[in-house]
Amino acid sequence: SKREIKMRKLDSTKVRSLKSEQLLRIEDHDFALRPGFGGSPIPVGIDVQVESIDRISEVDMDFTMTLYLRHYWKDERLSFPSTKNKSMTFDGRLIKKIWVPDVFFVHSKRSFIHDTTVENVMLRVYPDGNVLFSLRITVSAMCFMDFSRFPLDTQNCSLELESYAYNEDDLMLYWKHGNESLSTDEHISLSQFFIEEFSASSGLAFYSSTGWYNRLFINFALRRHIFFFVLQSYFPAMLMVMLSWVSFWIDRRAVPARVSLGITTVLTMSTIITGVSASMPQVSYIKAVDVYLWISFLFVFLSVIEYAAVNYLTTIEERKQLKKRGKASGTYSIDAVQAMAFDGCYHDTDADMDLPAFPVRCEETMTRARAASIPNLSATRIKRKRSLKGNVGRIILQNNHVIDTYSRIIFPSVYIVFNFFYWGLYM
């Protein structure tokens, strides 16, 4: 009818598609065969524009990249006459009817062609038979990472392209514009890495059953940001080690204070080490962060062992002194610190220790001594308060064990030397 004829004329898309396929003579050729079948290998040029690097996973040892992949080749079967020498552009519907290179990503885990709002595929055919085939692809591929210097490491990854079916006798892959065939978006950035370089290279891959294949490489180097790990791992570990040194300045008889401080720092270091290990792959070699954290843990652990040694030696020393004094006079005289341990009060040596020695075996003598001192109690307390400020430091220093004294110098010195060697080696 006239109405149907009019609708067909208005539907220019159907008319254009029909005319294009007739112009390309698609039905006249067998596109199951490559161009120039039986002759020399067909050259296929490649260029890539990297849109983004979406994810770098240390646990899975892979990366995810979104890119524009463009193929260039010549198929004389698609040549057509054109007075204006203009190309024709098609979408993905024509791809299924002609021959296209079967390029795939080596070592890829997942990949897909974007399809929003339509499939992101473009085919452009020139009058002389030159073809441009472009895809927008997101691909996840393996990256063989070395974590021996983590987190002060630089990872070198590559995305590899290769023909799946056609070896070098049938298809020759090459970079279309040499080193300039690889371009990147200026705004590419990653949360944990600096992108140091992008480069393109090529080579050959051999398979024992099918032969040699051309392979193209997209190489990029990633240097890790260190500041995040300084805040999350290194700085807390340093603080825990320095906090463990506070124990050396606490009186050796303050057992609850020194033990609780040591156990707290040990448990905190264990938490830091566990948190770092949980976010990393279970590799069988030592990482740089493991070296730092475990040596820091060793310093904290040794501070606890140091106090165990001090406490044990102090107990033995006091027992020997008590035995010597008991054998000499039959009584045990006590100094200011021992008196403080007995009654919980500070005692000035000059004011309070002029009392007679306390016989251990005679409670009556102790009662008389205390009764004799009652008239002078008020004067003693006044004198004690006046001399408190001047004598606390002297008493603490006199009653510190020699191991504590040496530890105050040795522990910080060794830890500083370790830090110099560590950062000088890995930076």
XYZ file of C-alpha atoms in Angstrom:
427
model
C 0.000 0.000 0.000
C 1.008 3.608 -0.339
C 1.236 3.965 3.444
C 3.742 1.089 3.760
C 5.877 2.504 0.937
C 5.910 5.866 2.684
C 6.960 4.285 6.036
C 9.840 2.447 4.354
C 11.146 5.660 2.879
C 11.029 7.377 6.251
C 12.888 4.459 7.937
C 16.332 5.528 6.762
C 18.148 3.199 9.192
C 16.882 0.027 7.539
C 17.521 1.424 4.086
C 21.070 2.492 5.061
C 21.876 -0.905 6.653
C 20.661 -2.769 3.584
C 22.597 -0.572 1.213
C 25.778 -0.799 3.331
C 25.810 -4.604 3.392
C 25.204 -4.686 -0.330
C 27.949 -2.138 -0.865
C 30.430 -4.193 1.181
C 29.357 -7.387 -0.618
C 29.295 -9.313 2.655
C 27.205 -12.138 1.235
C 29.684 -12.687 -1.619
C 32.633 -13.707 0.600
C 33.488 -16.354 3.153
C 34.577 -14.405 6.207
C 35.363 -17.543 8.151
C 38.816 -17.320 6.521
C 41.304 -14.602 7.342
C 42.197 -11.987 4.708
C 44.854 -13.246 2.312
C 44.374 -16.861 3.347
C 47.176 -19.056 2.040
C 49.570 -16.148 1.612
C 51.752 -14.105 3.930
C 50.536 -13.393 7.494
C 48.097 -10.525 7.843
C 49.511 -7.601 9.861
C 47.220 -6.384 12.635
C 48.187 -3.134 14.327
C 47.170 -2.449 17.924
C 46.938 0.704 19.952
C 45.603 1.059 23.476
C 44.323 3.946 25.534
C 44.202 3.187 29.247
C 41.190 4.851 30.818
C 41.744 3.789 34.431
C 43.395 1.292 36.738
C 40.505 0.370 38.976
C 42.035 -1.943 41.565
C 45.304 -3.486 42.700
C 44.881 -6.517 44.960
C 47.843 -7.880 46.900
C 45.801 -10.765 48.309
C 44.657 -12.009 44.880
C 47.811 -10.784 43.106
C 45.901 -9.171 40.265
C 44.905 -5.797 38.863
C 41.816 -4.455 37.088
C 42.144 -2.078 34.155
C 39.670 -0.346 31.839
C 40.970 0.456 28.361
C 40.113 1.192 24.747
C 41.511 -1.540 22.511
C 41.803 -0.670 18.814
C 42.709 -3.045 15.953
C 43.888 -1.992 12.507
C 44.085 -4.308 9.499
C 43.255 -4.413 5.823
C 40.587 -6.678 4.289
C 40.191 -6.069 0.580
C 36.934 -7.992 0.642
C 35.394 -5.010 2.436
C 36.608 -2.367 -0.016
C 33.906 -0.303 -1.708
C 33.739 2.511 -4.258
C 33.415 5.996 -2.831
C 33.520 9.291 -4.678
C 34.203 11.312 -1.503
C 36.619 8.749 0.035
C 34.625 8.663 3.266
C 34.588 5.775 5.687
C 31.537 3.969 6.992
C 31.008 3.398 10.701
C 29.026 0.480 12.151
C 28.130 -0.825 15.578
C 28.456 -4.339 16.950
C 25.783 -5.901 14.757
C 28.094 -6.123 11.758
C 30.963 -7.685 13.746
C 29.346 -11.107 13.723
C 29.243 -11.165 9.915
C 32.882 -10.375 9.067
C 36.350 -11.553 10.100
C 37.953 -9.817 13.068
C 41.237 -10.627 14.907
C 40.849 -13.030 17.825
C 42.998 -11.085 20.277
C 42.746 -12.170 23.919
C 44.411 -11.197 27.208
C 46.994 -13.657 28.498
C 46.743 -14.468 32.250
C 43.372 -12.705 32.461
C 40.935 -13.815 35.152
C 37.851 -11.833 34.179
C 37.019 -9.426 31.375
C 33.955 -7.936 29.752
C 32.953 -5.464 27.055
C 30.946 -2.570 28.415
C 27.348 -2.564 27.249
C 25.833 0.622 28.713
C 23.830 2.058 27.140
C 24.663 -0.138 24.164
C 27.570 -2.469 23.520
C 30.731 -0.363 23.378
C 31.933 -1.659 19.998
C 32.784 0.340 16.910
C 33.719 -0.780 13.391
C 34.935 1.665 10.780
C 35.585 0.573 7.184
C 37.479 2.687 4.635
C 36.988 2.514 0.859
C 40.383 0.814 0.293
C 39.497 -2.012 2.717
C 41.311 -0.703 5.819
C 39.388 -1.514 8.981
C 39.369 0.017 12.462
C 37.820 -2.143 15.183
C 37.524 -0.545 18.662
C 36.349 -1.997 21.992
C 35.957 -0.626 25.512
C 36.998 -3.417 27.865
C 37.542 -3.948 31.584
C 39.962 -6.767 32.297
C 41.340 -8.325 35.488
C 44.699 -10.014 34.982
C 47.365 -11.623 37.104
C 50.356 -9.664 38.329
C 53.200 -11.699 39.778
C 54.134 -9.560 42.781
C 57.189 -9.756 45.012
C 56.461 -8.664 48.594
C 59.952 -9.107 50.027
C 60.254 -5.298 50.325
C 56.609 -4.612 51.251
C 55.490 -1.884 51.932
C 58.602 -0.199 50.518
C 58.202 -2.084 47.250
C 57.745 -1.325 43.566
C 55.584 -3.738 41.570
C 56.025 -4.315 37.839
C 52.874 -5.584 36.147
C 51.985 -6.199 32.528
C 48.884 -6.831 30.459
C 49.651 -9.188 27.564
C 47.786 -9.424 24.252
C 47.986 -12.330 21.847
C 46.030 -14.042 19.065
C 44.350 -17.186 20.296
C 44.107 -19.196 17.051
C 46.513 -17.618 14.561
C 50.239 -18.115 15.077
C 52.933 -15.988 13.464
C 52.474 -17.753 10.113
C 48.916 -16.400 9.827
C 48.773 -13.214 11.876
C 51.390 -10.655 12.898
C 50.518 -8.471 15.873
C 52.445 -5.208 16.223
C 52.109 -1.833 17.880
C 50.528 0.482 15.336
C 52.519 3.604 16.245
C 55.478 2.089 18.063
C 55.978 3.372 21.618
C 53.289 6.000 21.060
C 50.674 3.285 20.587
C 50.081 3.255 24.347
C 48.426 6.329 25.839
C 46.963 6.969 29.271
C 44.509 9.329 30.860
C 46.266 12.198 32.640
C 44.038 11.854 35.696
C 44.814 8.211 36.517
C 45.599 7.880 40.217
C 45.583 5.106 42.798
C 45.073 5.242 46.548
C 48.126 3.150 47.451
C 50.443 3.532 44.464
C 52.296 6.027 42.321
C 52.240 5.083 38.645
C 55.875 5.551 37.695
C 55.749 4.590 34.009
C 53.768 3.040 31.188
C 55.564 1.369 28.299
C 54.783 -0.873 25.348
C 56.880 -3.819 24.216
C 56.521 -6.923 22.068
C 57.862 -10.447 21.922
C 57.147 -14.038 20.975
C 55.439 -16.798 22.933
C 55.983 -20.481 22.201
C 53.483 -23.301 22.735
C 54.741 -26.805 22.119
C 51.571 -27.960 20.363
C 50.740 -24.916 18.205
C 53.982 -22.978 17.615
C 55.108 -19.360 17.960
C 52.745 -16.430 18.544
C 53.263 -12.675 18.520
C 52.640 -11.141 21.924
C 52.274 -7.489 22.927
C 52.959 -6.175 26.439
C 51.516 -3.194 28.304
C 54.053 -2.666 31.093
C 53.571 -0.364 34.072
C 55.490 0.157 37.310
C 53.713 0.902 40.583
C 55.503 2.366 43.599
C 53.628 2.079 46.872
C 52.683 5.033 49.066
C 54.561 4.596 52.349
C 52.752 7.236 54.443
C 49.671 5.060 55.045
C 51.778 2.218 56.458
C 53.851 4.633 58.545
C 50.653 5.759 60.285
C 49.081 2.298 60.556
C 52.056 0.061 61.347
C 55.474 1.675 61.796
C 54.551 4.616 64.031
C 52.384 2.545 66.459
C 55.169 -0.037 66.678
C 57.700 2.693 67.526
C 55.406 4.054 70.228
C 54.930 0.623 71.782
C 58.678 0.043 71.916
C 59.279 3.441 73.528
C 56.406 2.831 75.951
C 58.064 -0.405 77.062
C 61.150 1.616 78.048
C 59.105 3.479 80.679
C 59.326 0.303 82.729
C 63.052 0.919 83.291
C 62.250 4.148 85.184
C 59.638 2.631 87.495
C 60.728 1.366 90.906
C 61.717 -2.269 90.749
C 59.402 -3.126 93.658
C 56.328 -1.793 91.815
C 55.528 -5.231 90.439
C 51.906 -4.576 89.286
C 52.886 -1.423 87.393
C 55.826 -2.925 85.543
C 54.158 -6.247 84.749
C 50.934 -4.667 83.464
C 52.910 -2.212 81.311
C 54.952 -5.018 79.795
C 51.965 -7.267 79.077
C 49.994 -4.358 77.542
C 52.787 -3.481 75.108
C 53.269 -7.131 74.145
C 49.572 -7.613 73.400
C 49.398 -4.370 71.420
C 52.340 -5.411 69.255
C 50.669 -8.767 68.661
C 47.514 -6.960 67.478
C 49.507 -4.787 65.057
C 51.281 -7.809 63.572
C 48.015 -9.729 63.191
C 46.324 -6.778 61.461
C 49.107 -6.417 58.905
C 49.223 -10.155 58.193
C 45.449 -10.351 57.675
C 45.588 -7.933 54.721
C 48.441 -9.709 52.963
C 48.750 -12.954 50.995
C 50.165 -15.894 52.903
C 53.605 -15.834 51.304
C 56.383 -18.126 52.493
C 59.099 -15.488 52.697
C 59.761 -12.580 55.060
C 58.512 -9.139 54.115
C 60.171 -5.867 55.076
C 57.302 -4.937 57.380
C 57.624 -8.330 59.107
C 61.268 -7.608 59.871
C 60.422 -4.279 61.497
C 57.392 -5.469 63.457
C 58.957 -8.659 64.755
C 62.155 -6.927 65.861
C 60.013 -4.280 67.568
C 58.077 -7.103 69.200
C 61.399 -8.583 70.342
C 62.376 -5.301 72.025
C 59.036 -5.190 73.858
C 59.345 -8.831 74.879
C 62.913 -8.310 76.128
C 61.738 -5.413 78.318
C 59.405 -7.860 80.092
C 62.188 -10.418 80.447
C 64.456 -7.648 81.746
C 62.088 -6.941 84.609
C 61.758 -10.646 85.384
C 65.547 -10.767 85.755
C 65.590 -7.597 87.877
C 62.867 -8.877 90.169
C 64.545 -12.259 90.605
C 67.992 -10.785 91.334
C 66.480 -8.226 93.716
C 64.771 -10.969 95.711
C 67.980 -12.962 95.985
C 69.974 -9.865 97.002
C 67.524 -8.880 99.738
C 67.456 -12.390 101.148
C 71.243 -12.410 101.390
C 71.281 -9.027 103.146
C 68.622 -10.092 105.624
C 70.557 -13.253 106.436
C 73.811 -11.316 107.003
C 72.142 -8.780 109.272
C 70.321 -11.505 111.195
C 73.530 -13.427 111.816
C 75.421 -10.333 112.935
C 72.941 -8.849 115.437
C 70.030 -11.229 115.656
C 67.816 -8.476 114.258
C 66.855 -7.305 110.782
C 67.258 -3.560 110.219
C 65.310 -2.163 107.306
C 65.926 0.844 105.097
C 63.433 3.427 103.862
C 62.264 1.532 100.842
C 61.720 -1.683 102.775
C 59.750 0.230 105.399
C 57.623 1.760 102.677
C 56.933 -1.734 101.343
C 55.847 -2.873 104.816
C 53.493 -0.051 105.881
C 52.746 1.707 102.573
C 54.155 5.102 103.727
C 57.213 7.030 102.660
C 59.973 7.069 105.291
C 62.762 9.582 105.434
C 65.990 7.804 106.202
C 67.358 10.498 108.496
C 64.108 11.017 110.408
C 62.626 7.562 110.731
C 65.506 5.194 110.451
C 67.196 6.420 113.648
C 64.902 4.082 115.509
C 66.314 0.965 117.099
C 66.572 -2.099 114.931
C 63.410 -4.171 114.748
C 63.938 -7.583 116.301
C 62.140 -10.082 114.231
C 61.651 -12.527 117.050
C 60.639 -10.103 119.828
C 57.342 -8.259 119.392
C 57.633 -6.595 122.821
C 60.750 -4.701 121.767
C 58.924 -3.440 118.663
C 56.029 -2.190 120.807
C 58.397 -0.315 123.155
C 60.223 1.295 120.253
C 56.980 2.532 118.747
C 55.786 3.849 122.130
C 59.080 5.718 122.622
C 58.702 7.403 119.281
C 55.128 8.729 119.875
C 56.191 12.020 121.582
C 58.345 12.873 118.594
C 55.751 11.840 115.985
C 54.611 15.360 115.095
C 58.151 16.641 114.677
C 59.027 13.618 112.589
C 56.130 14.181 110.184
C 57.079 17.832 109.698
C 60.680 16.883 109.012
C 59.511 14.116 106.628
C 57.434 16.537 104.521
C 60.309 18.995 104.237
C 62.789 16.376 103.111
C 60.360 14.514 100.815
C 61.093 16.489 97.664
C 64.836 16.274 98.043
C 65.006 12.599 98.938
C 62.504 10.894 96.588
C 64.831 11.115 93.572
C 67.834 9.992 95.627
C 65.959 7.006 97.070
C 64.628 5.917 93.647
C 68.104 6.117 92.110
C 69.709 4.295 95.006
C 67.172 1.464 94.831
C 67.240 0.882 91.080
C 68.933 -2.269 89.970
C 72.048 -1.991 87.834
C 70.260 -3.841 85.009
C 67.652 -1.063 84.847
C 70.384 1.542 84.710
C 72.096 -0.112 81.771
C 68.801 -0.882 80.012
C 67.904 2.815 79.907
C 70.886 3.360 77.622
C 71.268 0.062 75.782
C 67.661 -0.456 74.627
C 67.172 2.991 72.995
C 70.669 2.945 71.488
C 70.252 -0.465 69.861
C 66.775 0.423 68.571
C 68.035 3.647 66.987
C 70.876 1.764 65.300
C 68.397 -0.813 64.010
C 66.220 1.945 62.516
C 69.205 3.466 60.732
C 70.105 0.126 59.178
C 66.503 -0.744 58.312
C 65.538 2.479 56.566
C 68.917 2.731 54.882
C 68.554 -0.782 53.470
C 64.961 -0.634 52.233
C 64.528 3.006 51.197
